């Protein structure tokens, strides 16, 4: 071996180590899916989805009501914010109802079932009394409560059927009576048909469809056998066909399904201009307040067809956002109904979820031209205090049920206040436990040196 310049033998080189194998890179899509799955499985996910989703829908609805109703208000000789101020007042009252319902115990909700049902039946019967009931757009389903304010009792009939039906089925399940078809149907189905009859006396087919959907949802949650479920559905379908065949107005709406031209006598004017509004919005819309169809071209722009104005002003992004919020709300309601052990909570949560989801699908489907125009508002979004108040109370029900889950209750109990001490912490300042701050600030030692600042 040759020597170095210094005459010394070179030191032997250390044997090179093989490089350590790198850990396999995790798929980012799989990692994102895992994180999302963990977030969905958290105890308070349903609670936050219901609370946050419903509030976002209400706030966005207020914005769109203000935008869509300005022209209508000015045409009526009113101020541009007239409809918005009425809707804002209803939202404030509904917020109080939501807060009260979310804090009420389940026993009190069950105690209110019969009084709400009796009150709804009384008001729905009062609508048919001459001089008291009012007709709006051909439907005799309104009561004047003074001044510009009107009340639609059939909207409270939905809440009454949900609470009363859930309490009835829960009591029968506790007594193990739901395995007999007569106990499953009686008196639930006759009472629902009574409500449907009172609604149809006024000619409101849309609300009757929503009430029927709630009835089917309760029967499905109660475990109705297929033949029994199919039998009730067949009877409802036959009644619906008869009601449509005997009404030229309903037949005209059915014939406008998928129409792209107003047709003879502009029979499909509303359906076609709803499609025009959606088509002209593009991806991001023409801008808030820049709708053209609301200038007298699109009837009911701030009520039944507010989704069309949303598509025109906010575009596909806005409509998909509204759709995603309703999907999240529906998922949270199904989760609450599926995870509870209380039969009343399961039936009530399932009934409310069926109510809101079915009404949203029917409204959006009519605007998109996929379903006949039923004349039902988009829940929590369209203008109308009579529809907003019971719906917000129903959202309060879902929030109360989501908070009452054992895991959610434990998670809420473990949460510390962000600022300040826990309530009831007594003693001196030295004897109290230190505050727990929900921040990522650096921790410092309690005793500092004299030169430390």
Coordinates of C-alpha atoms in Angstrom, one line a residue:
X1 CA 0.0 0.0 0.0
X2 CA 1.5 3.4 -0.9
X3 CA 2.4 5.6 2.0
X4 CA 1.3 9.2 2.4
X5 CA 3.6 12.2 2.0
X6 CA 4.3 12.3 5.7
X7 CA 5.5 8.7 5.6
X8 CA 2.6 7.4 7.6
X9 CA 0.2 4.9 6.4
X10 CA -3.2 6.4 5.7
X11 CA -5.9 5.5 8.2
X12 CA -8.4 3.0 6.9
X13 CA -11.6 4.4 5.8
X14 CA -14.8 3.4 7.6
X15 CA -17.0 1.1 5.6
X16 CA -19.9 3.1 4.1
X17 CA -23.3 2.2 5.6
X18 CA -26.2 1.5 3.3
X19 CA -28.7 4.3 3.3
X20 CA -31.6 3.8 5.7
X21 CA -34.8 2.9 3.8
X22 CA -37.2 5.9 3.6
X23 CA -40.7 5.3 5.0
X24 CA -43.3 5.0 2.3
X25 CA -45.0 8.3 1.5
X26 CA -48.6 8.3 2.6
X27 CA -51.1 9.0 -0.1
X28 CA -52.3 12.6 0.5
X29 CA -55.8 11.8 -0.6
X30 CA -55.9 8.9 1.9
X31 CA -54.5 11.1 4.6
X32 CA -57.1 13.7 3.9
X33 CA -59.8 11.1 4.0
X34 CA -58.6 9.8 7.3
X35 CA -58.6 13.2 8.9
X36 CA -62.1 13.9 7.5
X37 CA -63.3 10.6 8.9
X38 CA -61.9 11.4 12.3
X39 CA -63.6 14.8 12.2
X40 CA -67.0 13.3 11.3
X41 CA -66.7 10.8 14.1
X42 CA -66.2 13.4 16.8
X43 CA -69.0 13.6 19.4
X44 CA -69.9 17.2 18.7
X45 CA -69.8 17.0 14.9
X46 CA -73.6 16.8 14.6
X47 CA -74.1 19.6 17.1
X48 CA -71.8 22.0 15.2
X49 CA -73.2 21.0 11.8
X50 CA -76.8 21.7 12.8
X51 CA -76.0 24.9 14.6
X52 CA -73.6 26.3 12.1
X53 CA -75.3 25.0 8.9
X54 CA -78.7 26.4 9.9
X55 CA -77.3 29.8 10.9
X56 CA -75.5 30.1 7.6
X57 CA -78.6 29.2 5.7
X58 CA -80.6 31.8 7.6
X59 CA -78.0 34.5 7.2
X60 CA -77.6 33.8 3.5
X61 CA -81.4 33.7 3.1
X62 CA -81.7 37.1 4.7
X63 CA -79.2 38.5 2.2
X64 CA -81.0 36.9 -0.8
X65 CA -84.4 38.0 0.5
X66 CA -83.2 41.6 0.6
X67 CA -81.8 41.3 -2.9
X68 CA -84.7 39.5 -4.5
X69 CA -87.5 41.5 -2.9
X70 CA -86.4 45.1 -3.5
X71 CA -88.1 45.4 -6.9
X72 CA -91.3 43.7 -5.8
X73 CA -91.5 46.1 -2.8
X74 CA -90.9 49.2 -4.9
X75 CA -93.6 48.0 -7.4
X76 CA -96.0 47.8 -4.5
X77 CA -95.2 51.4 -3.4
X78 CA -93.2 50.2 -0.4
X79 CA -89.6 50.8 0.7
X80 CA -87.0 48.5 -0.8
X81 CA -86.2 46.9 2.5
X82 CA -89.9 46.2 3.5
X83 CA -89.8 42.5 3.0
X84 CA -86.3 42.2 4.5
X85 CA -87.3 44.0 7.7
X86 CA -90.3 41.6 8.1
X87 CA -88.1 38.6 7.5
X88 CA -85.4 39.9 9.9
X89 CA -88.1 40.4 12.6
X90 CA -89.2 36.8 12.1
X91 CA -85.6 35.6 12.2
X92 CA -85.1 37.3 15.6
X93 CA -88.3 35.8 17.0
X94 CA -87.3 32.5 15.5
X95 CA -83.9 32.7 17.1
X96 CA -85.5 33.1 20.5
X97 CA -87.7 30.0 19.7
X98 CA -84.5 28.1 18.6
X99 CA -82.7 29.0 21.8
X100 CA -85.7 28.0 24.0
X101 CA -86.2 24.7 22.1
X102 CA -82.4 23.8 22.3
X103 CA -82.4 24.3 26.1
X104 CA -85.7 22.5 26.9
X105 CA -85.5 18.9 28.2
X106 CA -86.9 16.0 26.2
X107 CA -89.8 15.5 28.7
X108 CA -91.0 19.1 28.1
X109 CA -90.9 18.6 24.4
X110 CA -93.1 15.5 24.8
X111 CA -95.4 17.4 27.0
X112 CA -95.9 20.1 24.4
X113 CA -96.9 17.6 21.7
X114 CA -100.6 17.5 22.4
X115 CA -101.1 21.2 23.0
X116 CA -99.3 22.1 19.8
X117 CA -101.4 19.6 17.8
X118 CA -104.6 20.9 19.3
X119 CA -103.6 24.5 18.6
X120 CA -102.6 23.7 15.0
X121 CA -105.9 21.9 14.3
X122 CA -107.9 24.8 15.8
X123 CA -106.1 27.4 13.7
X124 CA -106.3 25.3 10.5
X125 CA -110.1 24.9 11.1
X126 CA -110.3 28.7 11.8
X127 CA -108.9 29.3 8.3
X128 CA -112.1 28.0 6.7
X129 CA -114.3 30.4 8.7
X130 CA -115.6 33.2 6.4
X131 CA -114.2 36.6 7.5
X132 CA -111.2 35.1 9.3
X133 CA -109.4 33.0 6.7
X134 CA -107.6 34.8 3.8
X135 CA -106.8 33.6 0.3
X136 CA -103.3 34.1 -1.1
X137 CA -102.5 33.0 -4.7
X138 CA -105.7 30.9 -4.8
X139 CA -105.0 29.1 -1.5
X140 CA -107.3 29.6 1.5
X141 CA -104.6 28.9 4.1
X142 CA -104.0 32.2 5.8
X143 CA -105.2 34.2 8.9
X144 CA -104.7 37.9 9.3
X145 CA -103.1 38.7 12.6
X146 CA -103.3 42.5 12.2
X147 CA -101.6 45.0 9.9
X148 CA -99.3 43.5 7.3
X149 CA -98.8 40.3 9.3
X150 CA -100.4 37.0 8.2
X151 CA -100.2 33.5 9.7
X152 CA -100.2 30.2 7.8
X153 CA -101.4 27.6 10.4
X154 CA -100.5 24.7 8.1
X155 CA -96.8 25.4 8.6
X156 CA -97.3 24.7 12.3
X157 CA -99.2 21.5 11.4
X158 CA -95.8 20.0 10.3
X159 CA -94.3 20.6 13.7
X160 CA -97.4 19.3 15.4
X161 CA -97.3 16.0 13.4
X162 CA -93.6 15.5 14.1
X163 CA -93.9 16.0 17.9
X164 CA -97.2 14.2 18.4
X165 CA -96.3 11.4 16.1
X166 CA -92.9 10.9 17.7
X167 CA -94.5 10.9 21.2
X168 CA -97.2 8.4 20.1
X169 CA -94.8 6.0 18.5
X170 CA -92.4 6.2 21.4
X171 CA -95.1 5.3 23.9
X172 CA -96.3 2.4 21.8
X173 CA -92.7 1.1 21.4
X174 CA -92.2 1.2 25.2
X175 CA -95.3 -1.0 25.5
X176 CA -94.1 -3.3 22.6
X177 CA -97.2 -2.6 20.5
X178 CA -95.6 -1.6 17.2
X179 CA -95.4 -5.2 16.0
X180 CA -99.1 -5.0 15.4
X181 CA -100.2 -3.1 12.3
X182 CA -103.3 -1.6 13.9
X183 CA -101.3 0.0 16.6
X184 CA -98.7 1.3 14.1
X185 CA -101.4 2.9 11.9
X186 CA -104.0 4.0 14.5
X187 CA -104.3 6.8 15.4
X188 CA -101.3 8.1 13.6
X189 CA -102.6 7.8 10.0
X190 CA -106.1 9.0 10.8
X191 CA -104.8 12.1 12.5
X192 CA -102.4 12.8 9.6
X193 CA -105.3 12.4 7.2
X194 CA -107.3 14.9 9.3
X195 CA -104.5 17.4 9.0
X196 CA -104.2 16.7 5.3
X197 CA -107.9 17.2 4.8
X198 CA -107.8 20.6 6.5
X199 CA -104.9 21.6 4.3
X200 CA -106.5 20.4 1.1
X201 CA -109.7 22.4 2.0
X202 CA -107.6 25.4 1.3
X203 CA -106.1 24.0 -1.9
X204 CA -102.5 23.9 -0.7
X205 CA -101.1 20.8 -2.4
X206 CA -97.5 21.6 -1.7
X207 CA -97.8 21.6 2.1
X208 CA -99.9 18.4 1.9
X209 CA -97.0 16.7 0.1
X210 CA -94.6 17.7 2.9
X211 CA -97.0 16.4 5.5
X212 CA -97.3 13.1 3.7
X213 CA -93.5 12.8 3.5
X214 CA -93.3 13.4 7.3
X215 CA -95.9 10.6 7.8
X216 CA -94.0 8.2 5.7
X217 CA -90.8 9.1 7.5
X218 CA -92.3 8.3 10.9
X219 CA -93.7 5.0 9.6
X220 CA -90.4 4.0 8.1
X221 CA -88.5 4.8 11.4
X222 CA -91.1 2.8 13.3
X223 CA -90.2 -0.2 11.2
X224 CA -93.4 -0.5 9.1
X225 CA -93.4 -3.7 7.0
X226 CA -93.0 -3.3 3.3
X227 CA -96.5 -4.3 2.4
X228 CA -98.0 -2.0 5.0
X229 CA -95.8 0.9 3.8
X230 CA -96.6 0.2 0.2
X231 CA -100.3 0.1 1.0
X232 CA -100.3 3.5 2.6
X233 CA -98.2 4.9 -0.2
X234 CA -100.6 3.5 -2.8
X235 CA -103.6 5.1 -1.1
X236 CA -101.7 8.4 -0.9
X237 CA -100.7 8.1 -4.6
X238 CA -104.3 7.4 -5.6
X239 CA -105.6 10.4 -3.7
X240 CA -102.8 12.6 -5.2
X241 CA -103.7 11.5 -8.7
X242 CA -107.4 12.3 -8.1
X243 CA -106.6 15.8 -6.7
X244 CA -104.3 16.6 -9.7
X245 CA -106.8 15.3 -12.3
X246 CA -109.6 17.4 -10.8
X247 CA -107.6 20.7 -10.7
X248 CA -106.7 22.4 -14.0
X249 CA -104.1 24.5 -12.2
X250 CA -102.3 21.4 -10.9
X251 CA -102.5 19.7 -14.3
X252 CA -101.0 22.8 -15.9
X253 CA -98.1 22.6 -13.4
X254 CA -97.5 19.0 -14.2
X255 CA -97.5 19.7 -17.9
X256 CA -94.8 22.3 -17.4
X257 CA -92.3 19.7 -16.1
X258 CA -89.1 20.2 -18.0
X259 CA -90.5 23.0 -20.2
X260 CA -88.1 25.3 -22.1
X261 CA -90.8 27.5 -23.6
X262 CA -93.6 29.5 -21.9
X263 CA -96.1 27.8 -24.1
X264 CA -99.6 28.8 -25.1
X265 CA -100.9 31.6 -22.9
X266 CA -97.6 31.7 -20.9
X267 CA -98.8 28.7 -18.9
X268 CA -95.2 27.7 -18.1
X269 CA -93.9 31.3 -17.6
X270 CA -92.6 30.8 -14.0
X271 CA -90.9 27.5 -14.6
X272 CA -89.2 28.7 -17.8
X273 CA -87.9 31.9 -16.3
X274 CA -86.6 30.0 -13.3
X275 CA -84.4 28.1 -15.8
X276 CA -83.4 31.3 -17.5
X277 CA -82.3 32.8 -14.2
X278 CA -80.1 29.8 -13.4
X279 CA -78.7 29.6 -16.9
X280 CA -77.7 33.3 -17.0
X281 CA -75.8 33.0 -13.7
X282 CA -72.8 31.0 -15.0
X283 CA -70.2 29.8 -12.5
X284 CA -69.9 32.8 -10.2
X285 CA -73.1 34.7 -11.0
X286 CA -73.8 38.2 -12.2
X287 CA -73.2 39.7 -8.8
X288 CA -75.3 40.3 -5.7
X289 CA -78.2 42.5 -6.5
X290 CA -77.6 42.3 -10.3
X291 CA -80.4 39.8 -11.1
X292 CA -82.4 40.6 -14.3
X293 CA -85.2 38.1 -13.8
X294 CA -86.4 39.7 -10.5
X295 CA -87.4 42.8 -12.5
X296 CA -90.9 41.5 -13.0
X297 CA -90.0 38.5 -15.2
X298 CA -89.9 35.9 -12.4
X299 CA -92.9 35.6 -10.2
X300 CA -92.4 34.8 -6.5
X301 CA -88.7 35.7 -6.8
X302 CA -88.3 36.2 -3.0
X303 CA -90.4 33.2 -1.9
X304 CA -90.8 30.0 -3.9
X305 CA -88.2 30.8 -6.6
X306 CA -85.5 32.5 -4.5
X307 CA -83.2 29.6 -5.4
X308 CA -83.3 30.8 -9.0
X309 CA -82.3 34.3 -8.1
X310 CA -79.5 32.9 -6.0
X311 CA -78.3 31.0 -9.0
X312 CA -78.4 34.1 -11.2
X313 CA -76.6 36.4 -8.7
X314 CA -74.2 33.9 -7.1
X315 CA -73.9 31.4 -9.9
X316 CA -73.2 27.7 -9.7
X317 CA -70.9 28.3 -6.7
X318 CA -73.7 29.9 -4.7
X319 CA -76.3 27.2 -5.5
X320 CA -73.9 24.4 -4.7
X321 CA -73.0 26.1 -1.4
X322 CA -76.7 26.2 -0.5
X323 CA -77.1 22.6 -1.5
X324 CA -74.1 21.6 0.6
X325 CA -75.5 23.3 3.6
X326 CA -78.8 21.4 3.4
X327 CA -76.9 18.2 2.8
X328 CA -74.8 18.7 5.9
X329 CA -78.0 19.6 7.9
X330 CA -79.6 16.4 6.6
X331 CA -76.6 14.2 7.5
X332 CA -76.4 15.6 11.0
X333 CA -80.1 15.0 11.6
X334 CA -79.8 11.4 10.4
X335 CA -76.8 10.9 12.6
X336 CA -78.7 12.2 15.7
X337 CA -81.6 9.9 14.9
X338 CA -79.3 6.9 14.4
X339 CA -77.1 7.2 17.5
X340 CA -79.7 7.8 20.2
X341 CA -81.3 5.2 22.3
X342 CA -84.4 7.2 23.2
X343 CA -87.2 6.3 20.8
X344 CA -88.8 9.7 21.0
X345 CA -85.6 11.4 20.0
X346 CA -85.1 9.0 17.1
X347 CA -88.7 9.6 15.8
X348 CA -88.6 13.4 16.3
X349 CA -85.1 13.8 14.8
X350 CA -86.0 11.6 11.9
X351 CA -89.3 13.5 11.3
X352 CA -87.7 16.9 11.4
X353 CA -84.9 15.8 9.0
X354 CA -87.5 14.3 6.6
X355 CA -89.5 17.5 6.8
X356 CA -86.6 19.9 6.0
X357 CA -84.9 17.6 3.5
X358 CA -88.1 16.8 1.6
X359 CA -89.2 20.4 1.4
X360 CA -85.7 21.5 0.2
X361 CA -85.6 18.8 -2.5
X362 CA -89.1 19.7 -3.7
X363 CA -88.4 23.4 -3.9
X364 CA -85.0 23.0 -5.6
X365 CA -86.4 20.3 -7.9
X366 CA -89.2 22.6 -9.0
X367 CA -86.7 25.5 -9.7
X368 CA -84.5 23.2 -11.7
X369 CA -87.4 21.9 -13.7
X370 CA -87.1 18.3 -12.4
X371 CA -90.3 18.4 -10.3
X372 CA -93.7 20.1 -10.7
X373 CA -94.0 23.5 -9.0
X374 CA -95.5 22.7 -5.6
X375 CA -95.5 26.2 -4.2
X376 CA -93.5 25.4 -1.1
X377 CA -90.7 27.7 0.2
X378 CA -87.1 26.8 0.6
X379 CA -86.8 26.1 4.4
X380 CA -84.9 28.7 6.4
X381 CA -84.1 30.5 3.2
X382 CA -87.2 31.9 1.5
X383 CA -89.3 34.8 2.6
X384 CA -92.1 34.0 5.0
X385 CA -92.3 34.2 8.8
X386 CA -95.0 31.5 9.1
X387 CA -92.6 29.0 7.6
X388 CA -89.5 30.3 9.4
X389 CA -90.8 30.2 13.0
X390 CA -91.8 26.5 13.2
X391 CA -88.7 25.5 11.2
X392 CA -86.4 27.3 13.6
X393 CA -88.1 25.7 16.5
X394 CA -87.5 22.3 14.8
X395 CA -83.9 23.2 14.4
X396 CA -83.8 23.9 18.1
X397 CA -85.1 20.4 18.7
X398 CA -82.3 18.9 16.7
X399 CA -79.7 20.9 18.6
X400 CA -81.2 19.8 21.9
X401 CA -81.1 16.2 20.8
X402 CA -77.5 16.5 19.5
X403 CA -76.4 18.0 22.9
X404 CA -78.2 15.2 24.7
X405 CA -76.1 12.4 23.2
X406 CA -74.0 10.7 25.9
X407 CA -70.7 11.3 24.1
X408 CA -71.6 14.9 23.2
X409 CA -72.8 15.6 26.8
X410 CA -69.4 14.4 28.1
X411 CA -67.5 16.4 25.6
X412 CA -69.4 19.6 26.5
X413 CA -68.8 18.9 30.2
X414 CA -65.1 18.6 29.6
X415 CA -64.8 21.9 27.7
X416 CA -63.1 24.7 29.7
X417 CA -64.1 28.3 29.3
X418 CA -61.8 30.2 26.9
X419 CA -61.5 33.2 29.2
X420 CA -61.8 33.3 32.9
X421 CA -62.2 30.6 35.6
X422 CA -64.9 28.0 35.8
X423 CA -68.1 28.9 37.5
X424 CA -68.2 28.2 41.2
X425 CA -64.4 28.3 41.7
X426 CA -64.0 29.6 45.2
X427 CA -61.2 30.3 47.6
X428 CA -58.3 32.7 47.4
X429 CA -56.3 33.4 44.3
X430 CA -53.5 31.3 45.6
X431 CA -55.7 28.3 46.2
X432 CA -57.4 28.4 42.9
X433 CA -56.3 26.2 40.0
X434 CA -54.5 28.1 37.2
X435 CA -56.4 29.1 34.2
X436 CA -56.3 26.8 31.1
X437 CA -56.0 28.9 28.0
X438 CA -56.9 27.4 24.7
X439 CA -54.0 29.0 22.9
X440 CA -50.6 27.9 21.6
X441 CA -48.5 30.6 23.4
X442 CA -45.2 29.7 24.8
X443 CA -45.1 28.6 28.4
X444 CA -42.7 30.4 30.8
X445 CA -41.5 29.5 34.2
X446 CA -43.2 31.1 37.2
X447 CA -39.8 32.4 38.6
X448 CA -37.6 34.5 36.4
X449 CA -34.1 35.7 36.9
X450 CA -33.4 39.3 37.8
X451 CA -32.0 40.1 34.4
X452 CA -34.8 38.5 32.4
X453 CA -37.3 40.7 30.8

